[in-house]
Coordinates of C-alpha atoms in Angstrom, one line a residue:
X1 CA 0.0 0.0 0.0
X2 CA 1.0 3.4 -1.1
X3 CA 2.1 6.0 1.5
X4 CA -1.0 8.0 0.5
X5 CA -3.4 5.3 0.6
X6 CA -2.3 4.1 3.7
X7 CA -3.0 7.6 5.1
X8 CA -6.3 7.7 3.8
X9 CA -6.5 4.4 5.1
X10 CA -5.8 5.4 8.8
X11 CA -8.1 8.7 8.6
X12 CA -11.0 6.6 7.5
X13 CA -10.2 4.4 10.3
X14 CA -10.2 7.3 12.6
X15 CA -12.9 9.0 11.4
X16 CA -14.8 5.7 11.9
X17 CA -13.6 5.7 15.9
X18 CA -15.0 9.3 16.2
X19 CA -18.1 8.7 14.7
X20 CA -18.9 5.5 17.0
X21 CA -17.6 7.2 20.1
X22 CA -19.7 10.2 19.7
X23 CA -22.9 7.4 18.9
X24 CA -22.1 6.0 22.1
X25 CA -21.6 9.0 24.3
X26 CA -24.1 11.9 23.5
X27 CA -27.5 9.7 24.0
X28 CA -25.5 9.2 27.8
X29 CA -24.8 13.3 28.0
X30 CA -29.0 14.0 27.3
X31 CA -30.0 11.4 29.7
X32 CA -27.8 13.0 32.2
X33 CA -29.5 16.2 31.5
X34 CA -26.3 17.8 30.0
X35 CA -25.7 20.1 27.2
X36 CA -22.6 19.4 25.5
X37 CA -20.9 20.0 22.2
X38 CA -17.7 18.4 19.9
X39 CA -15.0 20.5 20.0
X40 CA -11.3 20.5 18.9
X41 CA -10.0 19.3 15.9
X42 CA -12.8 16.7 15.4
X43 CA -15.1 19.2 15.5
X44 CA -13.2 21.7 12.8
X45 CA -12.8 18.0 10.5
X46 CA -17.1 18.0 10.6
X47 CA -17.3 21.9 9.5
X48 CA -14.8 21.1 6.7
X49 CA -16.1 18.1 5.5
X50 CA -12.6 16.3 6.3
X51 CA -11.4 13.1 7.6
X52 CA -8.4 14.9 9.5
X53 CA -8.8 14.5 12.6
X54 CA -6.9 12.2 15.4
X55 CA -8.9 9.3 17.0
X56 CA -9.9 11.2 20.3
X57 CA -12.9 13.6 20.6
X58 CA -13.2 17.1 23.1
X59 CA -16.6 17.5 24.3
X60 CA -17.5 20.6 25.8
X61 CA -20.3 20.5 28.4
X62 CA -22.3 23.4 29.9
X63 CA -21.8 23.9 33.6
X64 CA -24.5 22.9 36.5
X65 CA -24.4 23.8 39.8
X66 CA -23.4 19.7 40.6
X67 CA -21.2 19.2 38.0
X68 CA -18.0 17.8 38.8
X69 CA -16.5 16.1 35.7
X70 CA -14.5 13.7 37.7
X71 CA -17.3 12.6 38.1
X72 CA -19.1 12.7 35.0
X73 CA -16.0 10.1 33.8
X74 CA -17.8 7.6 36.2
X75 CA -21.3 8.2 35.3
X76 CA -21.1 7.6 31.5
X77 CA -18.9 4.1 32.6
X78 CA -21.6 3.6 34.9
X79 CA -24.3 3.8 32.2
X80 CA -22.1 2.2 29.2
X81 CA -19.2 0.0 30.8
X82 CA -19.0 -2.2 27.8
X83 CA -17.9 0.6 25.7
X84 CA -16.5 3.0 28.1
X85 CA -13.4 2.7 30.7
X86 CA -11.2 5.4 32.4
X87 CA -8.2 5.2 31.6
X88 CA -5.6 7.3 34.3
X89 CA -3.0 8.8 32.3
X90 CA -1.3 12.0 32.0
X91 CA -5.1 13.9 31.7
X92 CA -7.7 11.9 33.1
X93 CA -10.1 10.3 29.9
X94 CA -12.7 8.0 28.7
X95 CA -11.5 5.3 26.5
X96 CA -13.9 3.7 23.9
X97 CA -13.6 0.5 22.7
X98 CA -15.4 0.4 19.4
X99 CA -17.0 -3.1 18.8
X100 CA -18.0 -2.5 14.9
X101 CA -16.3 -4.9 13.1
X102 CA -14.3 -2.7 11.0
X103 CA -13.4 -1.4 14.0
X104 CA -12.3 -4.1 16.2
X105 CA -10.3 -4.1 19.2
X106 CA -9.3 0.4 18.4
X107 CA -10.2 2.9 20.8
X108 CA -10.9 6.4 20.5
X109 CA -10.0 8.9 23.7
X110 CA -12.5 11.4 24.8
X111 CA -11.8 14.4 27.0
X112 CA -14.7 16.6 29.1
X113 CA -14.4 20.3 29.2
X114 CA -16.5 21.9 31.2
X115 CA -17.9 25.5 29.9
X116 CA -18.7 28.1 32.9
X117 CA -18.4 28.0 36.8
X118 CA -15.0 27.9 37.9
X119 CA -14.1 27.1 34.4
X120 CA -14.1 29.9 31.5
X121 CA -17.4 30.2 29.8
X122 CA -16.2 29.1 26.0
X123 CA -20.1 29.4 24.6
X124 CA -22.6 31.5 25.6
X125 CA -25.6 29.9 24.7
X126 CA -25.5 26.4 24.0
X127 CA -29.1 27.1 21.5
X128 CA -26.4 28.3 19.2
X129 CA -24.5 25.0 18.9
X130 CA -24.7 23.5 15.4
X131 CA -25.5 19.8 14.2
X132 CA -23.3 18.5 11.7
X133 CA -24.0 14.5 10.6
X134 CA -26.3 14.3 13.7
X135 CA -23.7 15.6 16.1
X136 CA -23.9 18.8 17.8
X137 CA -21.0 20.8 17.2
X138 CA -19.4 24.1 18.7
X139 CA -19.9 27.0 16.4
X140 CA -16.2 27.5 14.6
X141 CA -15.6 30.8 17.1
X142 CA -16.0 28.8 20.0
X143 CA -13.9 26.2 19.0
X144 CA -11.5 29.0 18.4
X145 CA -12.1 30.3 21.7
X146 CA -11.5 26.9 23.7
X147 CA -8.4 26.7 22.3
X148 CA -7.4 29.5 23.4
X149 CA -8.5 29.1 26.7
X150 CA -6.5 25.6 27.0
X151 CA -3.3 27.4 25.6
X152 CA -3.6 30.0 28.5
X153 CA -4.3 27.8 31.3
X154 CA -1.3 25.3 30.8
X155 CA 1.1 24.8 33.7
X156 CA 3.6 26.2 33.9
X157 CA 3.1 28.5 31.1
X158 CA 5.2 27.9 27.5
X159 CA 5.9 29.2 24.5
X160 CA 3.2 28.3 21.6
X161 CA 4.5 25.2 19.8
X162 CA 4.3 25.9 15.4
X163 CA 1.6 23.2 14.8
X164 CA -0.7 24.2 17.3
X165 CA 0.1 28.1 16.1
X166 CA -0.7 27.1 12.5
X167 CA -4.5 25.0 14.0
X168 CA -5.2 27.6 15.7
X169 CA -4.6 29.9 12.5
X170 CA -6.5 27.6 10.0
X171 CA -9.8 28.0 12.7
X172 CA -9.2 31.4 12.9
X173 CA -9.2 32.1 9.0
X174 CA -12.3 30.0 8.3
X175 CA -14.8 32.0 11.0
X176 CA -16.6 35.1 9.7
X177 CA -15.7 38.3 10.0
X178 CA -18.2 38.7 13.4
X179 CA -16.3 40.6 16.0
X180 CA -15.4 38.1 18.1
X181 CA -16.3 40.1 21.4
X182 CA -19.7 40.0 20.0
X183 CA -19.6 36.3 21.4
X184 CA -18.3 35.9 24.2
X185 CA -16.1 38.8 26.8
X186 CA -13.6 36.4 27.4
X187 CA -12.7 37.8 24.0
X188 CA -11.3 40.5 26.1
X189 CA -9.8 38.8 28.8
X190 CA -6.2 39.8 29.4
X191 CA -4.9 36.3 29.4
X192 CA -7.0 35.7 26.2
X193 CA -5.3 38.4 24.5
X194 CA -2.0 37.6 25.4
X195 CA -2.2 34.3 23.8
X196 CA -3.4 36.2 20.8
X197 CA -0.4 38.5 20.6
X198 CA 1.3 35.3 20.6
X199 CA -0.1 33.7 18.3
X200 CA 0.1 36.8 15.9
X201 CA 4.0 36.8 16.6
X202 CA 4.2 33.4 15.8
X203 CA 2.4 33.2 12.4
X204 CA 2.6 35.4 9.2
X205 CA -0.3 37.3 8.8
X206 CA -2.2 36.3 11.4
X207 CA -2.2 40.0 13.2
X208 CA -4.7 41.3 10.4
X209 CA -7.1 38.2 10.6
X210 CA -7.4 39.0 14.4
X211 CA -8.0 42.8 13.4
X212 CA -10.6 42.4 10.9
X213 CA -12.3 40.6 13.7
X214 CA -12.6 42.8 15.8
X215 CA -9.5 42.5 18.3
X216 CA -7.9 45.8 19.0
X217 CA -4.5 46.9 17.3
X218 CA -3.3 48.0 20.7
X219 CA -2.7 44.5 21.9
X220 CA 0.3 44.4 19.6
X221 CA 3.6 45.7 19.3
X222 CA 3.9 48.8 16.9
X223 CA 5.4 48.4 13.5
X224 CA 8.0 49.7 14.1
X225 CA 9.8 51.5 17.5
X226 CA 7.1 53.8 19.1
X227 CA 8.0 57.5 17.7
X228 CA 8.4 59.5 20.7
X229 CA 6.9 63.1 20.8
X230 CA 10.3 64.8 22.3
X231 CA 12.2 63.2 19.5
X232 CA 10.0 65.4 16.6
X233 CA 8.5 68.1 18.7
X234 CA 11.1 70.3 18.2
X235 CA 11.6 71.1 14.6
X236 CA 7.7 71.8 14.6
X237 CA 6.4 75.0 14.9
X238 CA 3.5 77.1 13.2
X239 CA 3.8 76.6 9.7
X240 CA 6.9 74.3 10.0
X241 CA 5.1 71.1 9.2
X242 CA 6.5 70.1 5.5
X243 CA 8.9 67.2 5.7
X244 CA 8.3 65.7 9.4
X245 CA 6.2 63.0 7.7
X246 CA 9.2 61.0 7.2
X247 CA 10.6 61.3 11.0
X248 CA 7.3 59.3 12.3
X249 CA 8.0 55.7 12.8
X250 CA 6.3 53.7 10.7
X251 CA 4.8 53.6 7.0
X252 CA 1.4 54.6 7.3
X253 CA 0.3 52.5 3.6
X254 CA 1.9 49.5 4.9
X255 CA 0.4 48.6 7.7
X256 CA -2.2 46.2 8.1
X257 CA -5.3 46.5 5.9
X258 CA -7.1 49.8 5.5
X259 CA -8.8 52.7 7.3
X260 CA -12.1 51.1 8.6
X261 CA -13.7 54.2 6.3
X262 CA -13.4 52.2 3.9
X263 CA -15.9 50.9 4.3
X264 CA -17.5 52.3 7.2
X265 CA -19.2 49.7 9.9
X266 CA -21.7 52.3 11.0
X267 CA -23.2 52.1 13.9
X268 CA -26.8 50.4 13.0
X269 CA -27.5 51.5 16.5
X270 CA -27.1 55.1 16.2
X271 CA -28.0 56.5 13.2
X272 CA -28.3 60.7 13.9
X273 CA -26.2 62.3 10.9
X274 CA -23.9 64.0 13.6
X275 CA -23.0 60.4 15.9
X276 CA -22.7 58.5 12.2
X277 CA -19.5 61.2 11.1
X278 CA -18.2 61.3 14.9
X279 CA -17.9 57.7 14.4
X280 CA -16.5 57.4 11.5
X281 CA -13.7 60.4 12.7
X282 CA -13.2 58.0 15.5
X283 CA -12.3 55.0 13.8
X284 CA -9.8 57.1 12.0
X285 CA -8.2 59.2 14.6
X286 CA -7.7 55.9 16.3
X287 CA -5.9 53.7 13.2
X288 CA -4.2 56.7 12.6
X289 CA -2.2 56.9 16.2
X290 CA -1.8 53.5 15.9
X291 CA 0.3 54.1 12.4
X292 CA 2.1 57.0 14.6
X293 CA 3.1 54.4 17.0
X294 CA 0.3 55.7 20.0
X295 CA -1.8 52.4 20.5
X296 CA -2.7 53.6 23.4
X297 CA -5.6 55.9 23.3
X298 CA -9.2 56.0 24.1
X299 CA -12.2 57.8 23.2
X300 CA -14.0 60.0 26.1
X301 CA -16.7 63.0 26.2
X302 CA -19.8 62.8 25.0
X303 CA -18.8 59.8 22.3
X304 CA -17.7 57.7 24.8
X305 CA -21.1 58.1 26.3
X306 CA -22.9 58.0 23.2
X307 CA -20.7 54.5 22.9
X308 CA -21.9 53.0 27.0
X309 CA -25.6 54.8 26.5
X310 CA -26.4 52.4 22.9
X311 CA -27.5 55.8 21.4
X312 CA -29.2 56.9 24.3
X313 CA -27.2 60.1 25.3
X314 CA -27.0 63.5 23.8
X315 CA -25.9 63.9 20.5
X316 CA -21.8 64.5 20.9
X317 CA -20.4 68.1 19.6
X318 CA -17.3 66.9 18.7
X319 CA -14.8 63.9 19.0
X320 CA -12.9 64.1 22.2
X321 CA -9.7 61.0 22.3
X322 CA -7.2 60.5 24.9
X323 CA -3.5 59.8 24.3
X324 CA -2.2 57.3 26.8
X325 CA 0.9 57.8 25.9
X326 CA 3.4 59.5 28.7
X327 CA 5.2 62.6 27.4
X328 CA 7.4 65.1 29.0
X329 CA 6.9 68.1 26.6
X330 CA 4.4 70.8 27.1
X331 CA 0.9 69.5 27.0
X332 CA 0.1 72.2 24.5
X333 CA 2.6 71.6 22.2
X334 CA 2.3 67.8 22.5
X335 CA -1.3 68.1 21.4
X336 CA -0.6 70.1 18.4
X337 CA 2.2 68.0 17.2
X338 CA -0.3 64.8 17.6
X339 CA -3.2 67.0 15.6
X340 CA -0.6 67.8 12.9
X341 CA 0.6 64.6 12.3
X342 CA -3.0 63.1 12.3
X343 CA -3.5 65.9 9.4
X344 CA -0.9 64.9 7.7
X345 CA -1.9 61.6 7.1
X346 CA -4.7 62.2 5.7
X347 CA -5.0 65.6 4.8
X348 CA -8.2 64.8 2.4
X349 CA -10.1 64.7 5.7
X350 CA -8.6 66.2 8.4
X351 CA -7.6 69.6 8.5
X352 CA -5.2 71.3 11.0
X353 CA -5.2 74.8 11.4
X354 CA -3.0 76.8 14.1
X355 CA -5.6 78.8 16.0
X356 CA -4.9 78.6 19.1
X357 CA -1.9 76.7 22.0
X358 CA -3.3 73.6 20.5
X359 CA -4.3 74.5 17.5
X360 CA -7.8 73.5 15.6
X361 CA -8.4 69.6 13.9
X362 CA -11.4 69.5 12.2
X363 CA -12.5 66.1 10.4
X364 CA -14.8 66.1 7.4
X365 CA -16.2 62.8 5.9
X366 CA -15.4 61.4 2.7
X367 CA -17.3 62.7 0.0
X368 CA -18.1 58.8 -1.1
X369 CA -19.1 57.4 2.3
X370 CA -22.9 58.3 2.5
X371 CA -24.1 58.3 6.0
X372 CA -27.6 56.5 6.7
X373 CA -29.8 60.2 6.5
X374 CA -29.3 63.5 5.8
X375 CA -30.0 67.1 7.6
X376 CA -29.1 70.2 7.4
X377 CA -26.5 72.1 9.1
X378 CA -22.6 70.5 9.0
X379 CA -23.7 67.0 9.6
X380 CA -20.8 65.8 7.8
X381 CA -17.9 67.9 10.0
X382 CA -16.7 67.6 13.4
X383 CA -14.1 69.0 15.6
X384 CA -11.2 66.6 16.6
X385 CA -9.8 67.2 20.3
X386 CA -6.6 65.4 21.2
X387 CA -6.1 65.3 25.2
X388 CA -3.4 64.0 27.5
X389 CA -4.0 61.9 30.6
X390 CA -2.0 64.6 33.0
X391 CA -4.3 67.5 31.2
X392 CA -7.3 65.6 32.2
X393 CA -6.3 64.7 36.0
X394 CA -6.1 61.0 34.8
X395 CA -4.0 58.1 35.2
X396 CA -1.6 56.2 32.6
X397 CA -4.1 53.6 31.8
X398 CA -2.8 50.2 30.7
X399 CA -4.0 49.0 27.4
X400 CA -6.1 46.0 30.0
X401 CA -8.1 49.0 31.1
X402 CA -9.9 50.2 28.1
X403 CA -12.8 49.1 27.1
X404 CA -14.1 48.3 23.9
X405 CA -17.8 48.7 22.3
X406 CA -17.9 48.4 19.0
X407 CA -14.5 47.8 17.6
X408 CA -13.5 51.6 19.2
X409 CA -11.7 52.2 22.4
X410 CA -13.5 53.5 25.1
X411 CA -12.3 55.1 28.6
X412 CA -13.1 53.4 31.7
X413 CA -17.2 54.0 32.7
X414 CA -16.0 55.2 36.3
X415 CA -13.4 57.3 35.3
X416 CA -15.5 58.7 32.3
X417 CA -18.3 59.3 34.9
X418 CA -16.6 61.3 37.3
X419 CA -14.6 63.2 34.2
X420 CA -18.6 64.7 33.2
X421 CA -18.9 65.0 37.1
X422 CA -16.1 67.3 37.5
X423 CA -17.0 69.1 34.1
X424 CA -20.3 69.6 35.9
X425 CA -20.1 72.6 38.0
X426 CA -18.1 74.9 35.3
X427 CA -21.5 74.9 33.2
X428 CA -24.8 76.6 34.5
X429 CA -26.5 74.7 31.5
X430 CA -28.2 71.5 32.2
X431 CA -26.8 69.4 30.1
X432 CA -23.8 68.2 31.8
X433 CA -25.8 67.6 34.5
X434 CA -28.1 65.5 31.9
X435 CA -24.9 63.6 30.8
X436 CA -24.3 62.7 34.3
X437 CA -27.9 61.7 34.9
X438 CA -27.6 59.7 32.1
X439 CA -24.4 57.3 32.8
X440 CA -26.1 56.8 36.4
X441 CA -28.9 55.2 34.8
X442 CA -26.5 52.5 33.3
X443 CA -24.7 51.5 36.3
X444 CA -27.5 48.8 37.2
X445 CA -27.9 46.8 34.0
X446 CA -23.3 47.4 33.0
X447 CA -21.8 43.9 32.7
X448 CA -18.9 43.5 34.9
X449 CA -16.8 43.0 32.0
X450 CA -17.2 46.5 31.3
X451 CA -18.1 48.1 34.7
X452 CA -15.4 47.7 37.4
X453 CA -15.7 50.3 39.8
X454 CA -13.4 48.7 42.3
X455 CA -10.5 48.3 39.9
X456 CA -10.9 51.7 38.3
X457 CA -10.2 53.5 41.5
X458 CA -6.8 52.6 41.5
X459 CA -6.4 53.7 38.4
X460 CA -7.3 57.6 39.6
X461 CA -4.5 59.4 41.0
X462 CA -5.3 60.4 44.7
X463 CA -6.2 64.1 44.1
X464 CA -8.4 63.3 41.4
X465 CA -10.4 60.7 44.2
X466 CA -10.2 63.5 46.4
X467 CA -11.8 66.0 44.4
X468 CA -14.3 63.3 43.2
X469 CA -15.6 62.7 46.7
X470 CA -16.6 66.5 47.1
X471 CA -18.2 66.7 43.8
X472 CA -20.3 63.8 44.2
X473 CA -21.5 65.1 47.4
X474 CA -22.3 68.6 46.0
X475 CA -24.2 66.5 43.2
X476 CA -26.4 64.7 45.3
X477 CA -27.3 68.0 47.5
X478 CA -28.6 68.9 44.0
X479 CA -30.1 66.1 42.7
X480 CA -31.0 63.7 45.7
X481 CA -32.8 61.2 43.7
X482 CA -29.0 60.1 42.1
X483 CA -28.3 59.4 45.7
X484 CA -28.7 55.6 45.8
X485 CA -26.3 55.3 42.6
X486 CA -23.7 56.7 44.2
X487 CA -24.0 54.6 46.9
X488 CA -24.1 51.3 44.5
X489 CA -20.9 53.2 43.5
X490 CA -19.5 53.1 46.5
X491 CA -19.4 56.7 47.7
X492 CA -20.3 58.4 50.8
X493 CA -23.3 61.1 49.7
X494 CA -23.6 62.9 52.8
X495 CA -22.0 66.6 52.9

């Protein structure tokens, strides 16, 4: 026999195995009243129609309250023990013992992962799990995902060996371009995205598959060394700005894919004419600084709102973004030389105009991206401000501490609360007070993924706390009925 036909040969065998384990064990899983899906490699073989696949299965099962899956290893030898042993290896693991004749006297392994509890949640919602050849099977980004998950809880921790770097590649190319957060937070998880930076340093390419869905470009390393603002800041000065292109970095055109205007993902959400070009600016303020080498930044103001709220909070004026990036220069100067260089980059839509300490960045959309509706008035401009965490009485925030809401970076809810708080008293108008209003009326229904009040307040320097403390006080003399927010919060009300 042929080397190729013997291959063929042993992937039909195995194939075979898989197929009679998973016969054997699922009908055991729904009379245990279990949810549970194929995962791993076999599962990826069924999606793709292949025979590749060792002779072992993964079987993710939901979590119950009484689940302990040393345990479920007993029950299904308990309720099949003339196909099923446990074998006690290196990872405890069912062994079945196929008795169809073409089959006689092999085994196929099976391993139990349990999904939720103490255990990361890999699926959300096991409705969404597919059947493929009468077996229910993990949809392909959970498959992803689980892998993932394994990779990050081995012990001790170790570099990512080529073939599983190149699986976990071939899963990641064949899911759709979904956002992947959009399935599940552990998307991002800190350890979850450390194994993708991995993974992206370990494969070709693979940094722009993660992009296009949907994990941030601040997760890894810049193109090229970071371009520091003390290093450029100097030679620029009013109408000094030809010829410092060159001294940033990186190549703008060569980095990974292009600016999401492109082909705009507008926000199906939020559809006033004056949010639809904010967030569009946004998307390119932000792959711009990361072409600059500034992967740290976040939006805040009233976008970042606009972004927590889903819609629901005033329209935004203009598009306010934080630099997380520590600099030693004058704030001023540090802000017009990131304005500039934004201009420069694309100069079709941003303009820079020297106005002011910081000078002026207005954006104006594309004249072939359409937003979803029209009106009147400069629906299609907005004002661009660049800010600096020291300007702002904020922290250096780590790129774990941003929060992400539809593919943009967002600031911290806390720390973007108390920012409107401390705006708050500066303006006799109501509408600060309104934005304030507003982002209390979240705090109830945030996830903890995104809400982490106890975690952001180490993040605040101590005079910002400080000052934080008084304000919300002096809020609640004015408007009692926020009261029992704050306290959720954490803070003491009384004056």
């Amino acid at each position: 026999m042929s080397g190729e036909k013997a291959l063929d040969s042993k992937r039909l065998l195995n194939s075979l195995l898989r197929k009679n384990a998973v016969a054997s064990l699922f009908p055991i899983l729904r009379d245990l009243g279990l949810q549970a899906a194929l995962s791993h490699k076999a599962a990826f073989a069924l999606h793709e129609d292949s025979l590749n696949a060792p002779k072992e299965i993964r079987v993710v099962v939901e979590h119950k309250p009484d689940l302990i899956l040393e345990d479920l290893y007993r029950d299904v030898v308990s309720y099949d023990g003339y196909h099923f042993s446990i074998e006690f290896g290196k990872n405890l693991h069912l062994r079945h013992d196929s008795k169809d004749p073409k089959a006689q006297g092999k085994v196929c392994r099976v391993y139990f992962v349990q999904s939720g509890g103490a255990f990361p949640t890999v699926l959300e919602d096991f409705a969404t799990v597919v059947h493929i050849a009468d077996t229910p099977v993990l949809p392909l980004h959970a498959i992803l995902l689980e892998e993932i998950v394994a990779q990050s809880r081995l012990q001790p921790p170790r570099p990512l060996k080529k073939g599983v770097a190149n699986m976990i590649h071939k899963w990641l190319i064949a899911t759709d371009l979904t956002p992947l957060e959009q399935f599940s937070p552990l998307w991002q998880s800190p350890e979850i995205l450390t194994q993708i930076e991995r993974h992206a340093s370990r494969v070709p390419g693979a940094q722009e598959q993660w992009i296009i869905r949907g994990v941030g470009r601040h997760i890894f390393p810049a193109p090229s060394p970071a371009t520091t603002i003390e290093q450029v800041l100097a030679p620029i000065l009013p109408g000094d700005s030809e010829g410092n292109d060159e001294s940033v970095g990186s190549d703008f055109n060569a980095l990974v894919g292009p600016p999401d205007i492109a082909a705009p993902p507008l926000n199906v959400v939020i559809q006033t004419p004056r949010y639809t070009v904010i967030d569009i600016a946004a998307r390119q303020v932000v792959f711009i600084l990361g072409g600059l080498g500034f992967n740290l930044c976040a939006i805040v103001g009233s976008a970042a709102s606009k972004l927590y709220s889903h819609g629901e909070a005033r329209e935004p004026e203009k598009l306010d973004v934080l630099v997380l990036t520590p600099v030693s220069s004058s704030q001023d100067q540090a802000c017009q030389w990131l304005k500039q260089q934004i201009s420069l980059k694309d100069p079709t839509q941003f303009q820079f105009k020297h106005n002011s300490k910081k000078g002026k960045l207005s954006y104006k959309i594309h004249p072939d991206i359409v937003p979803p509706r029209r009106s009147r008035g400069n629906s299609r401009k907005c004002e661009v401000e660049i800010s600096l965490p020291s300007a702002m009485g904020f922290p250096y925030l780590s790129p774990h501490d941003i929060v992400w809401i539809d593919n943009l970076p967002v600031i911290p809810f806390l720390t973007l609360l108390l920012s409107k708080l401390g705006i708050w008293p500066h303006h006799s108008k109501g509408a600060l007070a309104g934005d304030v209003k507003q982002l209390l009326l979240l705090v109830p229904n945030l996830p903890l993924s995104v809400f982490r009040p106890w975690r952001e307040r180490k993040l605040m320097a101590v005079e910002f706390q400080a000052a934080s403390e008084v304000r919300v006080k002096r809020f609640c003399s004015t408007f009692p009925e926020t009261s029992p927010t704050w306290r959720m919060l954490g803070f003491d009300v009384e004056m």
